[in-house]
Tab-separated table of C-alpha atoms in Angstrom:
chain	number	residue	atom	x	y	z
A	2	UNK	CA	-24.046	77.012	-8.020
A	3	UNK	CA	-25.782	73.796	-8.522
A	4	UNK	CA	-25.931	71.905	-10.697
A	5	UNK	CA	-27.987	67.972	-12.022
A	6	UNK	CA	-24.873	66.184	-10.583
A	7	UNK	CA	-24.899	68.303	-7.069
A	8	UNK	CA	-24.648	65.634	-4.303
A	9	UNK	CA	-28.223	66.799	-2.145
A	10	UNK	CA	-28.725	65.225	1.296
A	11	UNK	CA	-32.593	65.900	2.109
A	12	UNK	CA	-32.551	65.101	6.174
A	13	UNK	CA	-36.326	63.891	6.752
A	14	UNK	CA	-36.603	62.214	3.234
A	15	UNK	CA	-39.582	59.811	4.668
A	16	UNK	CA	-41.916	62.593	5.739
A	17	UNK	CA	-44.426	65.009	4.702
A	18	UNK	CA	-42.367	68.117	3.370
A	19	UNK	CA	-39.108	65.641	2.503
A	20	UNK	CA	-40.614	63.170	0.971
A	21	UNK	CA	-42.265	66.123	-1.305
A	22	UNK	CA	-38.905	67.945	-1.963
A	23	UNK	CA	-36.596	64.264	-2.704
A	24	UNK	CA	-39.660	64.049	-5.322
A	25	UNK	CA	-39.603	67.167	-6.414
A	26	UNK	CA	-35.764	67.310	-6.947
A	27	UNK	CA	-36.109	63.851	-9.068
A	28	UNK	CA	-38.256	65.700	-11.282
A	29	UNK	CA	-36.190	68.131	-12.244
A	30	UNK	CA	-33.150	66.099	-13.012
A	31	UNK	CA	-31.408	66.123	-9.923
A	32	UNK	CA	-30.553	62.169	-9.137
A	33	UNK	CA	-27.497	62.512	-6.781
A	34	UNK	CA	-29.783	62.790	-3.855
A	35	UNK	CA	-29.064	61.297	-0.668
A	36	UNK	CA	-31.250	60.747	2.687
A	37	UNK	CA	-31.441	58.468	5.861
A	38	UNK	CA	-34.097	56.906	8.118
A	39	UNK	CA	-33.917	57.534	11.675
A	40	UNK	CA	-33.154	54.035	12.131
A	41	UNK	CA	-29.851	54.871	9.841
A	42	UNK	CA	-29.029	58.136	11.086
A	43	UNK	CA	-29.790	59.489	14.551
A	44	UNK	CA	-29.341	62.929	14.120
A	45	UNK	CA	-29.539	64.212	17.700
A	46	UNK	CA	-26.248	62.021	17.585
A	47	UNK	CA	-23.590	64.553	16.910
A	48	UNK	CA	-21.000	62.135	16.647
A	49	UNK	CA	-23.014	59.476	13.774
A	50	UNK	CA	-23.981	63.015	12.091
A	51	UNK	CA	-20.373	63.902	11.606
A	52	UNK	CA	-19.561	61.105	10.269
A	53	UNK	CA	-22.008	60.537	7.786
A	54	UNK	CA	-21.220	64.076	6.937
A	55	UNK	CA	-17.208	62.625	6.379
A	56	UNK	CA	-18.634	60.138	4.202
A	57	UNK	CA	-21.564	61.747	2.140
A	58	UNK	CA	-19.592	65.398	1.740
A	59	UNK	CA	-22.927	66.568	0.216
A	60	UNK	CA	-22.872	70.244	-1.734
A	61	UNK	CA	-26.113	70.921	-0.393
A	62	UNK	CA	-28.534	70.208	2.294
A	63	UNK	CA	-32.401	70.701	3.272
A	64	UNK	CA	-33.062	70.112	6.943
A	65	UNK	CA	-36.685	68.781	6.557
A	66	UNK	CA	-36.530	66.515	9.955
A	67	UNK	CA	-38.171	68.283	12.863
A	68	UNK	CA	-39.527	66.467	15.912
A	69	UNK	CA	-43.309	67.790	15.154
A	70	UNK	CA	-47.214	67.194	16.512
A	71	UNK	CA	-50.395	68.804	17.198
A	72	UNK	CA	-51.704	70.674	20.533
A	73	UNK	CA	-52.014	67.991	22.655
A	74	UNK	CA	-48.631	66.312	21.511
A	75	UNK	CA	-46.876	70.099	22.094
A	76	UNK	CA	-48.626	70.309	25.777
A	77	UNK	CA	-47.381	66.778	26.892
A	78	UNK	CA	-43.644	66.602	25.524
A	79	UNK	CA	-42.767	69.943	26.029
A	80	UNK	CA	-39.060	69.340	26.913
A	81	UNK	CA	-38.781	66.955	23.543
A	82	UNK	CA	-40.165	69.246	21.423
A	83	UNK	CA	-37.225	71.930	22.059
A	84	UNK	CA	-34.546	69.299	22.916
A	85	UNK	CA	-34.790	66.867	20.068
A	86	UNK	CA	-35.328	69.963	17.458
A	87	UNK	CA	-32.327	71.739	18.863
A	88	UNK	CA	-30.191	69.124	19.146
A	89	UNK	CA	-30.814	68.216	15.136
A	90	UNK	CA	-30.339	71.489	14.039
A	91	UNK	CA	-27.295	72.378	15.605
A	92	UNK	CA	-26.121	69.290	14.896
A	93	UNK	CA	-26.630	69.275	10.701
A	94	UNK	CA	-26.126	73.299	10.714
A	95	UNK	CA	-22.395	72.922	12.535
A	96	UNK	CA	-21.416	69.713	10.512
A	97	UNK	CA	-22.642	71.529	6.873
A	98	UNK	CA	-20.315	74.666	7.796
A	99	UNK	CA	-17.375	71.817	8.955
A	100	UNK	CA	-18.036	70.036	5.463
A	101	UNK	CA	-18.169	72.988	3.288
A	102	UNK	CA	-22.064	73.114	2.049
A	103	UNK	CA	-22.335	75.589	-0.662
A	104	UNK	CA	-26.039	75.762	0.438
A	105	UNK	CA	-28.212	74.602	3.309
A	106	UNK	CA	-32.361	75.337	3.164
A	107	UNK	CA	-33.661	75.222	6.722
A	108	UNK	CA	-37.475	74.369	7.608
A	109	UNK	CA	-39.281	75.951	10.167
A	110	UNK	CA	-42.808	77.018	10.785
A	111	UNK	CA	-45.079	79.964	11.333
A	112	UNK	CA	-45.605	78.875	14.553
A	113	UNK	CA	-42.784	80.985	15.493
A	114	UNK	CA	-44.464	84.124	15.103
A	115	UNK	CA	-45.910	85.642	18.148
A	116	UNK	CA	-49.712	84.667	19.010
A	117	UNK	CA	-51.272	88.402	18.621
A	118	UNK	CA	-49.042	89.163	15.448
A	119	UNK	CA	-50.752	91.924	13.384
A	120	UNK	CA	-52.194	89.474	10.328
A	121	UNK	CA	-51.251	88.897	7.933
A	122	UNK	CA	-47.978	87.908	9.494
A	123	UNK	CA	-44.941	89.528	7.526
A	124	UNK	CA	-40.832	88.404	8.558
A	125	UNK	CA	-40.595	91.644	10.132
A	126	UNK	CA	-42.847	90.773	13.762
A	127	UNK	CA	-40.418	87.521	14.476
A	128	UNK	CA	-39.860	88.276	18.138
A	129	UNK	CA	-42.190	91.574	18.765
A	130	UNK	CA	-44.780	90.148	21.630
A	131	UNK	CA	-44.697	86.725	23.038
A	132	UNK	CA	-45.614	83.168	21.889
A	133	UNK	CA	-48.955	81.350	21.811
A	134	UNK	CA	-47.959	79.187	25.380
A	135	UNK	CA	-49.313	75.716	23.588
A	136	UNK	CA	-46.283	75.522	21.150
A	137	UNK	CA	-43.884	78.103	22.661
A	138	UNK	CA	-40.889	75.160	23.006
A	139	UNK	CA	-41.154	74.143	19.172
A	140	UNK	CA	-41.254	77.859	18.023
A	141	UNK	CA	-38.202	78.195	20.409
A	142	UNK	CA	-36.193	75.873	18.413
A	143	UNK	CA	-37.339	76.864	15.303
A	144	UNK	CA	-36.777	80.335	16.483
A	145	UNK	CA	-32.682	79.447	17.317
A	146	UNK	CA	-32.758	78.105	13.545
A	147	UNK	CA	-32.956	80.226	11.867
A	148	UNK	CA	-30.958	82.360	14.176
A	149	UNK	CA	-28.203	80.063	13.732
A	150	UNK	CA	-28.566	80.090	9.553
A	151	UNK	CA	-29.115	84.194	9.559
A	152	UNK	CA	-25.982	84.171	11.968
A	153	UNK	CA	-23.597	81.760	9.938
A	154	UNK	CA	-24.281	83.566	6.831
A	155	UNK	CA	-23.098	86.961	8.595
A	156	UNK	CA	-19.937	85.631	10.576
A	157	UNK	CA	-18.640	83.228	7.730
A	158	UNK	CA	-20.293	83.770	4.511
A	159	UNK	CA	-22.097	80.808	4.117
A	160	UNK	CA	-25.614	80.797	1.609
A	161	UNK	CA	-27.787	79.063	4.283
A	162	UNK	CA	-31.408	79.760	4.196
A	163	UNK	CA	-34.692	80.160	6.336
A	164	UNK	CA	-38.152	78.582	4.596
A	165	UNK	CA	-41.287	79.751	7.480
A	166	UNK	CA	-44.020	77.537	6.058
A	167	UNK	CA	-47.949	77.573	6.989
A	168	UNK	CA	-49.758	74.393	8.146
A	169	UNK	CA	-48.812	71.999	5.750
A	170	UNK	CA	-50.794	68.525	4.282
A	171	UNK	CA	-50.579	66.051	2.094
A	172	UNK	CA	-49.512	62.906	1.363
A	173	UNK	CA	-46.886	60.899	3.561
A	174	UNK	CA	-48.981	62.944	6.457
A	175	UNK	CA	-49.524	62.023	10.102
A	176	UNK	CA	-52.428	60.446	10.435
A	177	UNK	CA	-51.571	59.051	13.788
A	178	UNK	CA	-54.615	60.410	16.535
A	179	UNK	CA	-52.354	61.078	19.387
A	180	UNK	CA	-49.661	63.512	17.488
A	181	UNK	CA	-50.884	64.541	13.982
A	182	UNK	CA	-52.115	68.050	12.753
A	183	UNK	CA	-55.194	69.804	12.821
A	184	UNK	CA	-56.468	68.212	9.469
A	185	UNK	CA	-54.866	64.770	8.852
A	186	UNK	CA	-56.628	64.289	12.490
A	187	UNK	CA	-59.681	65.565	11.613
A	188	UNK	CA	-59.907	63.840	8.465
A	189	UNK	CA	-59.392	60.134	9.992
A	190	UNK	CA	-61.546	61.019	12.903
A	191	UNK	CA	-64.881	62.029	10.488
A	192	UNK	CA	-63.903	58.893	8.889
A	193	UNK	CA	-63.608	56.566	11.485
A	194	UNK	CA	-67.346	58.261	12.480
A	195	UNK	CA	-68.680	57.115	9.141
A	196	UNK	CA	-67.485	54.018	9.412
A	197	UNK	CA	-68.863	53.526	12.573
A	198	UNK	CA	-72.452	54.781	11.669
A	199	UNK	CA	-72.307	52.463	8.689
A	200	UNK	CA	-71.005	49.789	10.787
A	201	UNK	CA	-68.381	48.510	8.475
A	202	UNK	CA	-65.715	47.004	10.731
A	203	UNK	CA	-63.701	45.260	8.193
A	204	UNK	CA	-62.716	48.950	7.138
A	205	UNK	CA	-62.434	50.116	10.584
A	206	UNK	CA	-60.031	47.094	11.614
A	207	UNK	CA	-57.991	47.593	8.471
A	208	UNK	CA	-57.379	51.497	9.614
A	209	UNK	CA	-56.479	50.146	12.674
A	210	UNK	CA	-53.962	47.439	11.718
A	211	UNK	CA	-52.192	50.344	9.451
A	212	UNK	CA	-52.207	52.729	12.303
A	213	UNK	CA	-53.077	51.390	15.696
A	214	UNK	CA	-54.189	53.888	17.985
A	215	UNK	CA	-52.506	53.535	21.947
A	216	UNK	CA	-51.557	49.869	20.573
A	217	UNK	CA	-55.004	48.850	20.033
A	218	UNK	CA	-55.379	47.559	16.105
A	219	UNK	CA	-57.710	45.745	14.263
A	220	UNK	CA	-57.673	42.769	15.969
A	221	UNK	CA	-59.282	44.024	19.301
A	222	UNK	CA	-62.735	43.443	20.214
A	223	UNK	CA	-65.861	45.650	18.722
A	224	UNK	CA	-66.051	47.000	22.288
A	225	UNK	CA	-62.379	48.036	23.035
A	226	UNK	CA	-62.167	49.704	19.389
A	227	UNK	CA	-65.051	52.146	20.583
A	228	UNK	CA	-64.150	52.363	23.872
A	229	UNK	CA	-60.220	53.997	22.622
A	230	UNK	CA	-61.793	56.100	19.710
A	231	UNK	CA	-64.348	57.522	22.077
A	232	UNK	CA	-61.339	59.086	24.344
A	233	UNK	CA	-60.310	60.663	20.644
A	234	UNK	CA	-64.017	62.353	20.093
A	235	UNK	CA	-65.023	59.601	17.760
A	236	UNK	CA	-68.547	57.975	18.339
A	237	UNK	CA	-71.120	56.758	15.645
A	238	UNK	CA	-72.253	59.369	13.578
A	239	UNK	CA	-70.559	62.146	15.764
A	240	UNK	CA	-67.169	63.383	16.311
A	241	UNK	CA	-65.741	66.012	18.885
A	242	UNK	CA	-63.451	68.286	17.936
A	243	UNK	CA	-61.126	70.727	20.221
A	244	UNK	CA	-61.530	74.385	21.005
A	245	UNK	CA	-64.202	76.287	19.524
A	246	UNK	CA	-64.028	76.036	15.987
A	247	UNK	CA	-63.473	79.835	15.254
A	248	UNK	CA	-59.937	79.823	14.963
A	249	UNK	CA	-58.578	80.918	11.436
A	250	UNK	CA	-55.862	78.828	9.782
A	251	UNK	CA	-53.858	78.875	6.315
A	252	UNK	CA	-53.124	75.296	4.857
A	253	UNK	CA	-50.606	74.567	2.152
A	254	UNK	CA	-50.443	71.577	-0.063
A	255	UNK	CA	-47.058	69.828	0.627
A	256	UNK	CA	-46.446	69.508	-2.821
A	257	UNK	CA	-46.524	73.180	-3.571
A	258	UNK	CA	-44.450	73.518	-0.424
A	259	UNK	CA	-41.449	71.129	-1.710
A	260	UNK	CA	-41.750	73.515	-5.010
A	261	UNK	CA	-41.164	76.681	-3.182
A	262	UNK	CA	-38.418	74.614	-1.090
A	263	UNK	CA	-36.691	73.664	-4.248
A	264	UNK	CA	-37.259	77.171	-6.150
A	265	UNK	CA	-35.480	78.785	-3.140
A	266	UNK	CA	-32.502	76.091	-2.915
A	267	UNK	CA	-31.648	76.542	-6.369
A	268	UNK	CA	-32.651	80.438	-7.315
A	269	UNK	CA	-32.409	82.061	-4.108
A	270	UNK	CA	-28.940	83.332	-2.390
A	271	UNK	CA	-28.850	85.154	0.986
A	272	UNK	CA	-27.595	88.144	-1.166
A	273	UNK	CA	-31.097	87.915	-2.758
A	274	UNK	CA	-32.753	88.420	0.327
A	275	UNK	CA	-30.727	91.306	2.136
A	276	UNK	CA	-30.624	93.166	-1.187
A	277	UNK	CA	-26.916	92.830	-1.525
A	278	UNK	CA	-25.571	92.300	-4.941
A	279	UNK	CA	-22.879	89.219	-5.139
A	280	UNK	CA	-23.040	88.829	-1.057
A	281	UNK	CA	-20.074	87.096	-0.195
A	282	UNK	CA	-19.462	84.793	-3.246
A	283	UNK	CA	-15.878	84.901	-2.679
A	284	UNK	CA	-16.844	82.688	0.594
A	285	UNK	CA	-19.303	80.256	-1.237
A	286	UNK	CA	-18.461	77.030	-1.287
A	287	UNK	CA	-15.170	77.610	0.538
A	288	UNK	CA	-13.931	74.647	2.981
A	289	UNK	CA	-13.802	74.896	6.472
A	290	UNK	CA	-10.351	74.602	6.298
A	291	UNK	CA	-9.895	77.529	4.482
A	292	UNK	CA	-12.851	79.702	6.705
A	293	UNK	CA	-10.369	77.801	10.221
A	294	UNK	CA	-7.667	79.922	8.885
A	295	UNK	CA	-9.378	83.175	7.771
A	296	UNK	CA	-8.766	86.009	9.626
A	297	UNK	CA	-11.973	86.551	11.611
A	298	UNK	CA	-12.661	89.879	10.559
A	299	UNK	CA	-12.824	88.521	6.964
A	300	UNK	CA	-14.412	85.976	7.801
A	301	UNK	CA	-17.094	88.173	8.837
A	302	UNK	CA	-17.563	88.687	4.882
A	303	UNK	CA	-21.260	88.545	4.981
A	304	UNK	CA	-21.688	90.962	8.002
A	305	UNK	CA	-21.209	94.275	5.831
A	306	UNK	CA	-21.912	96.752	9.166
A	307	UNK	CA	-23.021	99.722	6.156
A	308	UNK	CA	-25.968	97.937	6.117
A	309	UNK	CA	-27.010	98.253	9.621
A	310	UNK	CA	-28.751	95.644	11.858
A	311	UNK	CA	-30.062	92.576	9.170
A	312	UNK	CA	-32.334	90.384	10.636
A	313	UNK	CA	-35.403	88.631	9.685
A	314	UNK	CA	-33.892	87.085	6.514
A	315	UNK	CA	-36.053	83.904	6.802
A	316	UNK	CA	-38.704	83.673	3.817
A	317	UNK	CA	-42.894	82.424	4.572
A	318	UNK	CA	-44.170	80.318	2.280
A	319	UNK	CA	-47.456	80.282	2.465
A	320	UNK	CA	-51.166	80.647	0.548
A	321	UNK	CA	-52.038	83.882	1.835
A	322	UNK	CA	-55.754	82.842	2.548
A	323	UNK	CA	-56.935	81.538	5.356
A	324	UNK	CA	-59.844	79.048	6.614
A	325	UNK	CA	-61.886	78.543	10.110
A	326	UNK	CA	-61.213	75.187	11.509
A	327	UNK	CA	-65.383	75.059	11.429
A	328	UNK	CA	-65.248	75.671	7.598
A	329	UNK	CA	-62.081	72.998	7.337
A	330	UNK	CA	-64.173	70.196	9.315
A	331	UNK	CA	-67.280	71.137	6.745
A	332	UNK	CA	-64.439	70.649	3.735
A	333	UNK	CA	-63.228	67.475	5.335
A	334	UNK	CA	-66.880	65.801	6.082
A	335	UNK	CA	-67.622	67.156	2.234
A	336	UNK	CA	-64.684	64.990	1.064
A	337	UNK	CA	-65.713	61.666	3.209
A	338	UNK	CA	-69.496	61.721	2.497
A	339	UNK	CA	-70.194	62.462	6.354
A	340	UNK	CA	-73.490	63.059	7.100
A	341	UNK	CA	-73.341	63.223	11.048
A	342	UNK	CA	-72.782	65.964	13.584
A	343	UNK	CA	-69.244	67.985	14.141
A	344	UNK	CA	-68.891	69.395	17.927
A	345	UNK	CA	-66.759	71.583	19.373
A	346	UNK	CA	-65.606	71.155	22.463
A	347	UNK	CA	-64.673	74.801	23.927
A	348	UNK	CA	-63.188	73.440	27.121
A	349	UNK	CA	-60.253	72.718	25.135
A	350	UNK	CA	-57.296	74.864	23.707
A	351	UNK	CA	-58.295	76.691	20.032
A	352	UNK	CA	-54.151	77.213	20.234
A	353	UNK	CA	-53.399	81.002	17.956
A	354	UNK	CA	-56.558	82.679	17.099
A	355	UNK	CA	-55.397	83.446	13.513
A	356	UNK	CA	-51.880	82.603	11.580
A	357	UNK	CA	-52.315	84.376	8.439
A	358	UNK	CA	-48.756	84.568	6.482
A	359	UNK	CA	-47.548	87.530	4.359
A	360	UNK	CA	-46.095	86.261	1.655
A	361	UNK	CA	-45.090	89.091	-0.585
A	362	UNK	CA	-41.503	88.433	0.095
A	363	UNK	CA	-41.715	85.088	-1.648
A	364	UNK	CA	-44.024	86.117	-4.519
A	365	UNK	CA	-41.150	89.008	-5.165
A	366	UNK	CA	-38.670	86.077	-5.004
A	367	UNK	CA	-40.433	84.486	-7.876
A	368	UNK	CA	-43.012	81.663	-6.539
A	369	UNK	CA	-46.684	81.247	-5.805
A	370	UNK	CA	-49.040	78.296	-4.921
A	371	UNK	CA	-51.199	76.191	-7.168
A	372	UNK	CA	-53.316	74.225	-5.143
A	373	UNK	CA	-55.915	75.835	-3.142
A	374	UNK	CA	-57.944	74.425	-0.313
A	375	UNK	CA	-60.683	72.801	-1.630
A	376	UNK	CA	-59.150	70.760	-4.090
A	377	UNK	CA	-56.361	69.791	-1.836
A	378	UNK	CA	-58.910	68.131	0.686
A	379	UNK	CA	-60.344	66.076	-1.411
A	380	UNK	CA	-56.595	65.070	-2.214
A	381	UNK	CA	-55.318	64.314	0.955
A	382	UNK	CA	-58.506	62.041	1.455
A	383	UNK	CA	-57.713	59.949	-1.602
A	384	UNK	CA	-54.059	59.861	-0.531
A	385	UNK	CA	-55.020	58.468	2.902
A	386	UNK	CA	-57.639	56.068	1.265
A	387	UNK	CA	-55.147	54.607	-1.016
A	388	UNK	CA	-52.727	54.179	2.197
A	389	UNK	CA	-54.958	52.122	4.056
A	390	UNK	CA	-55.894	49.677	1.486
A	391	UNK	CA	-52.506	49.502	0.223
């Protein structure tokens, strides 16, 4: 059990979900909480992960850091996207058990559910029909997460689990045009459109100089600023958008997202979730020195083969509603006073035709949402307004 004094190493602390869950934690008393840049911690770098595990010895640990991006970020660096992802969870996942986490909350994605799922998407059709293609190595990984956490907890015991989120926003988000998200994308491409219409390049350069786009910041010429937005669908008055438009998406606030996270890591046991009164709490906690020595039969203590075949213990977290990207690029141009014309460009991927989660499974577990769509737009906006000028 945890407790206000629980050492809590959040791995990703700088971004979007992390950065939401380190806050989150703070505000409910929890100050021994630990994280580390990637410029302190590699963790692809088994070795400079174990040790930081040897000298942290956290009690618990949420696995926020991913290796993440849009479409056209998951078509280019396919071999990345599974290699760097699988290489940081096996690498936290192994060193937790070797440290003796009481609990470990993994986060992956819905993108891991296969493209034609019947909607909306429940735990149960993990691994029925295939993969949308444009994201299959990232859903791979994420895939072998959970895997790994559902297949720890039944060979040794441990309480490690599975989060499934929806598209997630908010602030700390990637607004970076070559590998951000559908929306933080969107949203700095209908404003860099405005801008351009009202011809206000002070603002323009000062995006620019925060987040340069293919090197080129604010302090390139009038004509070489156009030229590199124009390859990104952004003209005067006019931006181009991938696919068709008619795709159906679910979007989750990032804040409500770190809530969830934290409601699970401190209510929710693997026991919980299998329906298993008291699962393995002898094992809880235990060292690895202890589970080395176990015979492995015992050690098996969470397998309990009465049950049958148990699988699909990761949890969605979700909305449960769902948006067209058309309708989402209507809420974004709402939010940024745009007044110009949205295209679609159907040449171009639309990726899964709808993600819709089921989240019944979390609502029984004792958490909803609170911020829905339209009010977290306009959010995000101000967020990435206040970044700029800051």
């Amino acid at each position: 059990m945890l407790n206000k004094d629980s050492k809590i190493y959040v791995a990703g602390h700088r971004g979007l979900v992390g950065s939401a869950i380190w806050r989150n934690l703070q505000q409910r008393g929890y100050a021994n909480v630990v994280g580390r840049t990637h410029g302190e911690l590699d963790l692809t770098d088994q070795l400079a992960v174990r040790r930081f595990f040897d000298e942290e010895r956290p009690e618990a640990v949420v696995l926020a850091a991913a290796f993440v991006g849009g479409i056209m970020a998951n078509q280019l660096y396919r071999a990345d996207f599974i290699m760097q992802n699988m290489k940081m969870q096996c690498n936290v996942i192994s060193e937790a058990y070797a440290h003796g986490v009481q609990k470990l909350l993994f986060l992956g994605s819905t993108c891991i559910y296969p493209r034609e799922a019947p909607q909306p998407m429940k735990e149960d059709c993990l691994l029925t029909s295939p993969l949308e293609y444009s994201n299959e190595p990232y859903a791979m990984a994420k895939i072998a997460g959970l895997k790994m956490c559902e297949a720890y907890n039944l060979q040794y015991g441990t309480n490690y689990i599975a989060v499934m989120p929806t598209n997630l926003y908010g602030p700390n988000d990637n607004f970076h045009l070559e590998n951000s998200h559908v929306m933080p994308a969107m949203m700095r491409k209908v404003l860099l459109a405005h801008l351009l219409h009202e011809a206000d390049w002070a603002a323009i350069r000062t995006d620019l100089d925060k987040r340069p786009v293919e090197g080129i910041d604010g302090s390139a010429t009038n004509e070489t600023i156009e030229s590199v937005l124009s390859k990104y669908g952004i003209y005067d008055n006019k931006v181009v958008l991938w696919g068709t438009g008619m795709p159906l998406r679910e979007f989750l606030w990032s804040e409500d997202m770190a809530d969830a996270s934290v409601h699970v890591l401190l209510n929710v046991d693997f026991g919980d979730i299998i329906g298993v009164e008291k699962y393995s709490s002898v094992h809880y906690g235990a060292r690895a020195d202890c589970l080395v020595s176990r015979d492995q039969s015992e050690g098996r203590g969470g397998a309990l083969p009465q049950l049958g075949a148990i699988r699909n213990c990761h949890i969605n977290v979700g909305t449960g509603r769902e948006v067209s990207i058309r309708r989402l690029s209507e809420l974004v141009a709402q939010a940024v006073g745009f007044t110009g014309t949205i295209e679609f460009d159907a040449t171009k991927p639309d990726g899964t035709p709808r993600k819709l989660t089921d989240v019944e499974k979390l609502h029984r577990l004792g958490w909803k949402h609170r911020v829905e769509i339209e009010e977290g737009v306009g959010l995000l906006y101000a967020w990435y307004r206040h970044s700029v000028e800051c």
